[in-house]
Tab-separated table of C-alpha atoms and ligand atoms in Angstrom:
chain	number	residue	atom	x	y	z
A	1	MET	CA	-44.517	76.384	-29.608
A	2	GLU	CA	-43.801	74.762	-32.926
A	3	VAL	CA	-40.463	74.180	-34.490
A	4	THR	CA	-40.797	74.736	-38.202
A	5	THR	CA	-37.415	73.490	-39.391
A	6	SER	CA	-35.799	70.169	-38.638
A	7	SER	CA	-32.324	71.576	-38.142
A	8	PRO	CA	-31.264	74.871	-36.621
A	9	VAL	CA	-30.549	77.840	-38.863
A	10	LEU	CA	-27.359	79.440	-37.639
A	11	PRO	CA	-24.967	81.999	-39.102
A	12	TRP	CA	-21.657	80.691	-40.403
A	13	LYS	CA	-19.733	82.385	-37.633
A	14	THR	CA	-21.695	80.459	-35.018
A	15	ARG	CA	-21.441	77.188	-36.935
A	16	ILE	CA	-17.682	77.456	-37.150
A	17	ALA	CA	-17.352	78.321	-33.445
A	18	ILE	CA	-19.564	75.335	-32.561
A	19	SER	CA	-17.554	72.979	-34.785
A	20	VAL	CA	-14.288	74.084	-33.222
A	21	ALA	CA	-15.662	73.732	-29.673
A	22	SER	CA	-17.120	70.289	-30.462
A	23	PHE	CA	-13.870	69.130	-32.012
A	24	ILE	CA	-11.881	70.258	-28.968
A	25	THR	CA	-14.365	68.568	-26.636
A	26	ASP	CA	-14.206	65.235	-28.433
A	27	PHE	CA	-10.465	65.393	-29.076
A	28	THR	CA	-9.490	66.059	-25.451
A	29	ARG	CA	-11.804	63.644	-23.650
A	30	ARG	CA	-10.482	60.090	-23.448
A	31	PRO	CA	-12.356	56.776	-23.438
A	32	ASN	CA	-10.913	56.006	-19.992
A	33	GLY	CA	-12.737	58.972	-18.461
A	34	THR	CA	-9.826	61.396	-18.189
A	35	VAL	CA	-9.208	64.581	-20.193
A	36	ASN	CA	-6.048	65.940	-21.714
A	37	ARG	CA	-5.996	68.863	-19.300
A	38	ARG	CA	-2.675	70.214	-20.483
A	39	LEU	CA	-3.948	70.548	-24.037
A	40	LEU	CA	-7.278	71.951	-22.820
A	41	ASN	CA	-5.532	74.608	-20.766
A	42	ALA	CA	-3.465	75.543	-23.786
A	43	LEU	CA	-6.619	75.838	-25.940
A	44	ASN	CA	-8.712	77.723	-23.354
A	45	VAL	CA	-8.371	81.339	-24.494
A	46	LYS	CA	-8.482	83.479	-21.367
A	47	SER	CA	-9.365	87.089	-20.682
A	48	PRO	CA	-7.407	89.284	-18.295
A	49	THR	CA	-9.064	91.396	-15.589
A	50	TYR	CA	-9.641	95.109	-16.221
A	51	PRO	CA	-9.004	96.822	-12.874
A	52	ASP	CA	-9.405	100.203	-14.604
A	53	PRO	CA	-12.688	101.166	-16.276
A	54	PHE	CA	-12.953	99.685	-19.772
A	55	ASN	CA	-16.018	99.584	-22.037
A	56	GLY	CA	-18.402	100.340	-19.182
A	57	PHE	CA	-17.105	97.897	-16.582
A	58	LYS	CA	-14.116	96.922	-14.497
A	59	SER	CA	-13.124	93.513	-13.160
A	60	TYR	CA	-10.832	91.905	-10.604
A	61	ASP	CA	-10.282	88.464	-9.079
A	62	VAL	CA	-10.737	87.553	-5.407
A	63	THR	CA	-9.306	84.378	-3.851
A	64	VAL	CA	-11.806	82.390	-1.805
A	65	ASP	CA	-9.630	79.421	-0.830
A	66	ARG	CA	-6.038	79.141	-1.998
A	67	THR	CA	-5.731	75.468	-1.011
A	68	ARG	CA	-8.232	74.425	-3.678
A	69	ASN	CA	-7.533	77.309	-6.077
A	70	LEU	CA	-11.077	78.608	-5.597
A	71	TRP	CA	-11.528	82.185	-6.763
A	72	VAL	CA	-14.182	84.473	-8.180
A	73	ARG	CA	-14.018	87.145	-10.860
A	74	ILE	CA	-15.952	90.274	-9.989
A	75	TYR	CA	-17.381	92.701	-12.553
A	76	LEU	CA	-18.640	96.181	-11.676
A	77	PRO	CA	-20.510	98.447	-14.096
A	78	VAL	CA	-18.917	101.873	-14.599
A	79	THR	CA	-20.903	104.825	-15.962
A	80	GLN	CA	-20.534	108.605	-16.128
A	81	ASP	CA	-23.434	108.939	-13.682
A	82	SER	CA	-22.986	109.073	-9.953
A	83	GLU	CA	-22.740	105.732	-8.165
A	84	PRO	CA	-26.032	103.842	-7.920
A	85	ALA	CA	-27.601	103.508	-4.471
A	86	HIS	CA	-27.702	99.751	-4.788
A	87	LEU	CA	-27.267	97.061	-7.403
A	88	PRO	CA	-28.148	93.356	-7.383
A	89	VAL	CA	-25.331	90.831	-6.975
A	90	ILE	CA	-25.345	87.936	-9.453
A	91	PHE	CA	-23.370	84.796	-8.692
A	92	PHE	CA	-22.577	83.258	-12.057
A	93	PHE	CA	-21.657	79.647	-12.863
A	94	HIS	CA	-20.232	78.983	-16.316
A	95	GLY	CA	-21.164	75.966	-18.412
A	96	GLY	CA	-18.902	73.279	-19.894
A	97	GLY	CA	-20.226	69.908	-18.752
A	98	PHE	CA	-18.502	70.241	-15.333
A	99	VAL	CA	-15.262	69.456	-17.201
A	100	TYR	CA	-14.492	72.409	-19.480
A	101	MET	CA	-14.053	76.193	-19.329
A	102	SER	CA	-13.239	78.518	-16.447
A	103	ALA	CA	-14.391	81.856	-15.048
A	104	ASP	CA	-11.725	83.586	-17.145
A	105	SER	CA	-12.494	81.768	-20.431
A	106	ARG	CA	-12.934	84.466	-23.026
A	107	ASN	CA	-16.491	83.512	-24.003
A	108	TYR	CA	-17.753	83.420	-20.405
A	109	ASP	CA	-15.844	86.549	-19.455
A	110	ALA	CA	-17.684	88.237	-22.332
A	111	VAL	CA	-21.042	86.891	-21.079
A	112	CYS	CA	-20.373	88.344	-17.616
A	113	ARG	CA	-19.376	91.728	-19.039
A	114	ARG	CA	-22.638	91.893	-20.974
A	115	PHE	CA	-24.712	90.951	-17.929
A	116	CYS	CA	-22.804	93.425	-15.783
A	117	THR	CA	-23.364	96.430	-18.051
A	118	LYS	CA	-26.806	95.559	-19.439
A	119	ILE	CA	-28.729	94.481	-16.352
A	120	PRO	CA	-26.798	96.305	-14.621
A	121	ALA	CA	-25.442	94.156	-11.819
A	122	VAL	CA	-22.391	93.280	-9.785
A	123	MET	CA	-21.266	89.930	-11.217
A	124	VAL	CA	-19.417	87.322	-9.176
A	125	SER	CA	-18.297	84.541	-11.542
A	126	VAL	CA	-17.214	81.431	-9.640
A	127	ASN	CA	-14.190	79.446	-10.799
A	128	TYR	CA	-15.355	76.118	-9.354
A	129	ARG	CA	-13.161	73.000	-9.628
A	130	LEU	CA	-13.660	70.726	-12.608
A	131	ALA	CA	-14.350	67.027	-13.115
A	132	PRO	CA	-12.976	64.430	-13.596
A	133	GLU	CA	-10.081	65.633	-11.397
A	134	TYR	CA	-12.640	66.785	-8.819
A	135	ARG	CA	-15.854	64.803	-8.645
A	136	TYR	CA	-19.299	65.719	-7.405
A	137	PRO	CA	-19.994	67.468	-5.018
A	138	ALA	CA	-16.813	69.620	-5.317
A	139	GLN	CA	-18.505	71.955	-7.829
A	140	ILE	CA	-21.545	72.536	-5.651
A	141	ASN	CA	-19.497	72.982	-2.491
A	142	ASP	CA	-17.278	75.492	-4.300
A	143	GLY	CA	-20.321	77.435	-5.473
A	144	PHE	CA	-21.883	77.519	-2.042
A	145	ASP	CA	-18.566	78.363	-0.348
A	146	ALA	CA	-18.157	81.344	-2.667
A	147	LEU	CA	-21.504	82.687	-1.399
A	148	LYS	CA	-20.504	82.067	2.213
A	149	TYR	CA	-17.114	83.690	1.742
A	150	LEU	CA	-18.577	86.869	0.312
A	151	ASP	CA	-21.246	86.946	2.983
A	152	GLU	CA	-18.696	86.663	5.786
A	153	ASN	CA	-15.846	88.747	4.413
A	154	ASN	CA	-17.362	91.385	2.168
A	155	LYS	CA	-17.800	94.094	4.809
A	156	LYS	CA	-14.552	93.441	6.638
A	157	ASP	CA	-12.362	93.176	3.551
A	158	LYS	CA	-14.335	95.515	1.274
A	159	LEU	CA	-14.512	92.895	-1.465
A	160	LEU	CA	-17.458	94.628	-3.144
A	161	PRO	CA	-18.410	98.327	-3.225
A	162	ASP	CA	-21.094	99.565	-0.802
A	163	TYR	CA	-23.726	99.680	-3.558
A	164	ALA	CA	-23.521	95.879	-4.012
A	165	ASP	CA	-26.730	94.835	-2.262
A	166	MET	CA	-26.145	91.438	-0.660
A	167	SER	CA	-29.837	91.175	0.219
A	168	CYS	CA	-30.600	91.035	-3.539
A	169	CYS	CA	-28.534	88.110	-4.776
A	170	PHE	CA	-29.262	86.000	-7.836
A	171	LEU	CA	-27.810	82.681	-8.957
A	172	VAL	CA	-27.362	82.395	-12.707
A	173	GLY	CA	-25.757	79.581	-14.679
A	174	ASP	CA	-25.966	77.851	-18.015
A	175	SER	CA	-25.737	74.138	-18.771
A	176	ALA	CA	-23.596	72.529	-16.036
A	177	GLY	CA	-23.583	75.973	-14.405
A	178	GLY	CA	-27.404	75.870	-14.354
A	179	ASN	CA	-27.246	72.533	-12.548
A	180	ILE	CA	-24.755	73.998	-10.038
A	181	ALA	CA	-26.889	77.133	-9.580
A	182	HIS	CA	-29.877	74.920	-8.732
A	183	HIS	CA	-27.999	72.835	-6.158
A	184	VAL	CA	-26.411	75.938	-4.618
A	185	ALA	CA	-29.912	77.448	-4.376
A	186	VAL	CA	-31.087	74.366	-2.461
A	187	LYS	CA	-28.158	74.639	-0.024
A	188	ALA	CA	-28.567	78.391	0.348
A	189	ALA	CA	-32.306	78.057	1.041
A	190	GLY	CA	-31.512	75.927	4.085
A	191	PHE	CA	-28.747	78.174	5.436
A	192	SER	CA	-28.736	81.373	7.515
A	193	PHE	CA	-26.328	83.881	6.007
A	194	GLN	CA	-25.308	87.080	7.782
A	195	GLN	CA	-26.577	89.433	5.057
A	196	LEU	CA	-26.786	87.469	1.851
A	197	LYS	CA	-30.199	86.595	0.503
A	198	VAL	CA	-30.869	84.755	-2.752
A	199	ILE	CA	-34.011	86.156	-4.379
A	200	GLY	CA	-33.803	84.609	-7.845
A	201	LEU	CA	-32.415	81.681	-9.815
A	202	VAL	CA	-31.891	81.675	-13.570
A	203	ALA	CA	-31.235	78.189	-14.939
A	204	ILE	CA	-30.223	78.697	-18.577
A	205	GLN	CA	-30.529	75.356	-20.392
A	206	PRO	CA	-29.487	73.516	-17.218
A	207	PHE	CA	-27.671	70.208	-17.619
A	208	PHE	CA	-29.917	67.581	-16.038
A	209	GLY	CA	-30.506	63.976	-17.021
A	210	GLY	CA	-31.451	60.480	-15.963
A	211	GLU	CA	-31.245	56.843	-16.996
A	212	GLU	CA	-34.348	57.170	-19.115
A	213	ARG	CA	-33.892	58.485	-22.665
A	214	THR	CA	-36.410	61.249	-23.162
A	215	GLU	CA	-38.238	62.005	-26.378
A	216	SER	CA	-36.012	65.020	-27.150
A	217	GLU	CA	-32.862	62.980	-26.502
A	218	ARG	CA	-34.028	60.352	-28.976
A	219	ARG	CA	-35.369	62.769	-31.565
A	220	LEU	CA	-32.583	65.387	-31.768
A	221	VAL	CA	-29.717	63.034	-32.622
A	222	LYS	CA	-28.101	65.588	-34.939
A	223	ALA	CA	-28.343	68.544	-32.549
A	224	PRO	CA	-25.064	70.457	-32.248
A	225	ILE	CA	-22.930	70.800	-29.083
A	226	VAL	CA	-24.597	68.177	-26.886
A	227	ASN	CA	-25.612	64.648	-27.793
A	228	ILE	CA	-26.081	61.495	-25.750
A	229	SER	CA	-22.499	60.199	-26.173
A	230	ARG	CA	-21.143	63.455	-24.839
A	231	THR	CA	-23.600	63.867	-21.961
A	232	ASP	CA	-23.152	60.243	-20.840
A	233	TRP	CA	-19.409	60.807	-20.782
A	234	MET	CA	-19.746	64.030	-18.727
A	235	TRP	CA	-21.990	62.386	-16.146
A	236	LYS	CA	-19.445	59.580	-15.721
A	237	ALA	CA	-16.693	62.172	-15.283
A	238	LEU	CA	-18.718	63.838	-12.533
A	239	LEU	CA	-20.123	60.737	-10.858
A	240	PRO	CA	-18.135	57.662	-11.973
A	241	ASP	CA	-19.703	55.278	-9.477
A	242	SER	CA	-23.312	56.239	-9.957
A	243	ASP	CA	-25.972	55.804	-12.593
A	244	ARG	CA	-27.751	58.809	-14.073
A	245	ASP	CA	-30.629	58.640	-11.628
A	246	HIS	CA	-28.428	60.219	-8.965
A	247	GLU	CA	-30.139	63.199	-7.309
A	248	ALA	CA	-27.522	65.583	-8.743
A	249	ILE	CA	-28.472	64.539	-12.283
A	250	ASN	CA	-32.120	63.441	-12.153
A	251	VAL	CA	-32.972	66.433	-9.979
A	252	SER	CA	-36.706	66.057	-10.211
A	253	GLY	CA	-36.931	62.274	-9.862
A	254	PRO	CA	-38.063	60.377	-6.755
A	255	LYS	CA	-34.556	60.573	-5.224
A	256	ALA	CA	-34.677	64.366	-5.367
A	257	VAL	CA	-34.462	66.591	-2.317
A	258	ASN	CA	-37.967	67.472	-1.116
A	259	ILE	CA	-37.910	71.217	-1.671
A	260	SER	CA	-41.486	71.747	-0.428
A	261	SER	CA	-40.268	72.672	3.006
A	262	LEU	CA	-37.533	74.979	1.678
A	263	LEU	CA	-39.568	78.139	1.951
A	264	GLU	CA	-36.610	80.300	0.964
A	265	PHE	CA	-36.113	78.563	-2.389
A	266	PRO	CA	-36.054	81.496	-4.832
A	267	ALA	CA	-38.228	82.380	-7.809
A	268	THR	CA	-36.807	80.591	-10.838
A	269	LEU	CA	-36.548	81.306	-14.542
A	270	VAL	CA	-35.894	78.200	-16.676
A	271	VAL	CA	-34.580	78.865	-20.190
A	272	ILE	CA	-35.051	76.222	-22.898
A	273	GLY	CA	-33.972	75.833	-26.531
A	274	GLY	CA	-35.982	73.884	-29.134
A	275	PHE	CA	-32.838	72.269	-30.602
A	276	ASP	CA	-31.437	71.167	-27.271
A	277	ILE	CA	-31.663	67.454	-26.417
A	278	LEU	CA	-31.887	68.399	-22.723
A	279	GLN	CA	-35.188	70.256	-23.071
A	280	ASP	CA	-37.446	67.470	-21.757
A	281	TRP	CA	-35.441	67.243	-18.534
A	282	GLN	CA	-35.622	71.013	-18.211
A	283	ARG	CA	-39.402	71.005	-18.633
A	284	ARG	CA	-39.685	68.313	-15.959
A	285	TYR	CA	-37.549	70.459	-13.701
A	286	TYR	CA	-39.889	73.412	-14.234
A	287	GLU	CA	-42.960	71.256	-13.543
A	288	TRP	CA	-41.317	69.779	-10.476
A	289	LEU	CA	-40.671	73.294	-9.106
A	290	ARG	CA	-44.295	74.223	-9.735
A	291	SER	CA	-45.583	71.049	-8.127
A	292	HIS	CA	-43.599	71.971	-5.013
A	293	ASN	CA	-45.248	75.394	-4.918
A	294	LYS	CA	-42.209	77.268	-6.141
A	295	GLN	CA	-42.513	80.345	-8.269
A	296	ALA	CA	-41.192	79.311	-11.669
A	297	THR	CA	-41.349	80.668	-15.202
A	298	ILE	CA	-40.356	78.958	-18.401
A	299	LEU	CA	-38.836	80.812	-21.323
A	300	GLU	CA	-38.558	78.995	-24.645
A	301	TYR	CA	-36.549	79.790	-27.747
A	302	PRO	CA	-37.871	77.190	-30.214
A	303	THR	CA	-35.163	77.726	-32.836
A	304	MET	CA	-32.189	77.833	-30.485
A	305	VAL	CA	-29.453	75.257	-29.806
A	306	HIS	CA	-27.697	74.437	-26.555
A	307	ALA	CA	-25.498	77.323	-25.334
A	308	PHE	CA	-26.904	79.769	-27.926
A	309	TYR	CA	-26.599	82.700	-25.579
A	310	VAL	CA	-22.789	82.672	-25.546
A	311	PHE	CA	-22.903	83.706	-29.217
A	312	PRO	CA	-23.618	87.465	-29.209
A	313	GLU	CA	-24.195	87.439	-32.984
A	314	LEU	CA	-27.521	85.630	-32.373
A	315	ARG	CA	-30.449	88.005	-31.796
A	316	GLU	CA	-31.877	85.620	-29.208
A	317	ALA	CA	-28.728	86.041	-27.106
A	318	GLY	CA	-29.630	89.722	-26.823
A	319	TYR	CA	-33.299	88.969	-26.139
A	320	LEU	CA	-32.326	86.650	-23.317
A	321	ILE	CA	-30.322	89.347	-21.550
A	322	GLY	CA	-33.404	91.584	-21.801
A	323	GLU	CA	-35.553	88.858	-20.220
A	324	ILE	CA	-33.063	88.280	-17.410
A	325	ARG	CA	-32.893	92.021	-16.803
A	326	GLN	CA	-36.691	92.028	-16.508
A	327	PHE	CA	-36.662	89.028	-14.171
A	328	VAL	CA	-34.098	90.729	-11.905
A	329	HIS	CA	-36.155	93.930	-12.034
A	330	ASN	CA	-39.342	92.045	-11.085
A	331	GLN	CA	-37.761	90.228	-8.174
A	332	MET	CA	-36.324	93.457	-6.824
A	333	SER	CA	-39.632	95.284	-7.241
A	334	ALA	CA	-41.328	92.457	-5.360
A	335	LEU	CA	-39.034	93.357	-2.476
A	336	SER	CA	-40.061	97.002	-3.096
A	337	LYS	CA	-36.487	97.974	-3.602
A	338	GLY	CA	-37.209	99.474	-6.983
A	339	VAL	CA	-34.647	98.991	-9.641
A	340	PRO	CA	-31.525	100.977	-10.042
A	341	PHE	CA	-31.558	101.508	-13.795
A	342	VAL	CA	-28.404	103.131	-14.961
A	343	SER	CA	-28.423	104.736	-18.384
A	344	MET	CA	-26.711	102.555	-20.954
B	1	LIG	C1	-6.083	57.363	-19.439
B	1	LIG	O1	-5.480	57.440	-20.710
B	1	LIG	C2	-4.374	58.350	-20.798
B	1	LIG	C3	-3.915	58.485	-22.239
B	1	LIG	O2	-4.164	57.328	-22.972
B	1	LIG	C4	-3.266	57.908	-19.871
B	1	LIG	O3	-2.176	58.808	-19.937
B	1	LIG	C5	-3.822	57.893	-18.456
B	1	LIG	O4	-2.834	57.414	-17.546
B	1	LIG	C6	-5.052	56.999	-18.362
B	1	LIG	N1	-5.620	57.168	-17.031
B	1	LIG	C7	-6.225	56.200	-16.362
B	1	LIG	C8	-6.746	56.549	-14.998
B	1	LIG	O5	-6.361	55.080	-16.821
B	2	LIG	C1	-22.202	62.686	-30.874
B	2	LIG	O1	-21.331	63.490	-31.645
B	2	LIG	C2	-20.069	62.915	-31.913
B	2	LIG	C3	-19.243	63.908	-32.691
B	2	LIG	O2	-19.932	64.405	-33.787
B	2	LIG	C4	-20.237	61.613	-32.676
B	2	LIG	O3	-18.974	61.004	-32.860
B	2	LIG	C5	-21.156	60.683	-31.901
B	2	LIG	O4	-21.417	59.529	-32.656
B	2	LIG	C6	-22.473	61.378	-31.584
B	2	LIG	N1	-23.280	60.504	-30.751
B	2	LIG	C7	-24.567	60.265	-30.962
B	2	LIG	C8	-25.229	59.324	-30.017
B	2	LIG	O5	-25.173	60.792	-31.866
B	3	LIG	C1	-35.728	60.153	-13.038
B	3	LIG	O1	-36.721	61.122	-13.317
B	3	LIG	C2	-37.925	60.680	-13.903
B	3	LIG	C3	-38.898	61.819	-13.895
B	3	LIG	O2	-38.354	62.993	-14.298
B	3	LIG	C4	-38.541	59.499	-13.204
B	3	LIG	O3	-39.580	58.959	-14.003
B	3	LIG	C5	-37.499	58.457	-12.881
B	3	LIG	O4	-38.083	57.468	-12.078
B	3	LIG	C6	-36.351	59.118	-12.175
B	3	LIG	N1	-35.476	58.134	-11.615
B	3	LIG	C7	-35.008	58.244	-10.392
B	3	LIG	C8	-34.433	57.014	-9.807
B	3	LIG	O5	-35.016	59.261	-9.757
B	4	LIG	C1	-42.402	67.033	1.067
B	4	LIG	O1	-42.536	67.892	2.172
B	4	LIG	C2	-43.861	68.367	2.351
B	4	LIG	C3	-43.861	69.435	3.438
B	4	LIG	O2	-42.781	69.325	4.288
B	4	LIG	C4	-44.768	67.192	2.656
B	4	LIG	O3	-46.109	67.633	2.847
B	4	LIG	C5	-44.712	66.220	1.497
B	4	LIG	O4	-45.460	65.057	1.799
B	4	LIG	C6	-43.277	65.808	1.208
B	4	LIG	N1	-43.261	65.029	-0.029
B	4	LIG	C7	-42.601	63.883	-0.148
B	4	LIG	C8	-42.655	63.223	-1.487
B	4	LIG	O5	-41.967	63.385	0.778
C-alpha cells in the first residue's frame, strides 16, 4: 500500500491529545532511567468501575495477587436481551512502553468498554507491573499469572458469569501490550490449563525492536508518539543490562524462541500503521510467524500513527474494532461454536 502524504493528517483533537501525552512522557522520564512516578500517578486520569449496568456494560476489579498489587478489570456487556449462551473472553494488555498507563487509565478503560460492547466479549484487562520499578519479565509473568488465576479460580469463586467461555480466549494488546500478549501466548501455548484455551492473538502495533535501525525507524523521524529516543529509553527501562537484540525485544531474531514446535500457538492478527516507526519490526514478526507455519494475518492502515486506535474520533479506530470482531468471529466459527451476536 502506498502512503500518499509525508506526514499524517489528523484532526486537531487528536493532535492536541498526542502533544499532551508526548509532553508528559518526555517530562516525567529522567536521563538516569527512572520516572517521576508520583507526578505520573497524579496525571494518569483514571476511570472508576461500574458495578451496575451503564451504557451497555458493567465492570469490576478482581485481585489476582495482593503482594504484587496484580489485579484485573473485568467488563461484561449488558443488553435488554436474555443472557447469551456463551461469549469469548479477551485478556487485554494496555500499551504505554511498559512504563506508563494502567488498566484503569481513562483512555484504556474506554477502549475496553468499546471492545466489550461491540464485539461483544467479556474483557479481562490486566494491570501488570510497570518498568523501570519492575523489570522484564515481571510484565509477562503478570500477564500469564492472570490467565492462570482465572483458569484455576473462576469456577470456584464465580469470578466470571457462566456465559464467559474459557475455551474461547483471546489475547489482545497494543504497543507494549502487544509485545506482552505475544510472550504470554508463547507461555500459554506450552502450558496445560484446566479449561482455558487461547484461540487468537491480536497484536495491535506491537512494540518490538532490535539493535539494527530499520528503514521505517530511519525514515519516519518526525512521526508522532514514538521515535527512536523514546523507544531506546523504554527498552533500557525494561532491560537495563541488555542490548536490544534480547529475545523479548527482537522477537523474531535468531535468539527468538523456536515456536515451530508450539502447536497450540494461536492464530494471529498483526495490525500496522503507515506512520509508525515500528512497522518494519512488525512486518518481520508477521513473516516470522508465517515461516514457522503459524496462521497469521496482517492488517495495514497506511495513514495511521502509533496508537491511533485509542482515539475514537478517528474512523480507522472504528474500522479496527470491526476487523477484530470479525477475527474473533472467524476463530470461534473455526471451532464451530458459532458466534453469539448480541444486538447492539
Ligand atoms: C534519578 O534522578 C532523580 C531526580 O533527578 C533522583 O531523585 C533519583 O534518586 C535518581 N535515581 C537514580 C537511581 O540515580
Ligand atoms: C523524539 O522526540 C523528542 C520530543 O519531541 C525529541 O526531543 C527528540 O529529539 C526526538 N528524537 C529523535 C531521534 O527524533
Ligand atoms: C534481530 O532481528 C533481525 C531480524 O529481524 C536480525 O537480522 C538480527 O540478527 C537480530 N539480532 C538478534 C541478535 O537476534
Ligand atoms: C525449530 O523446531 C522445528 C521443529 O521442532 C525444527 O524442525 C527446526 O529445525 C527448529 N528451528 C531452529 C532454527 O532451531
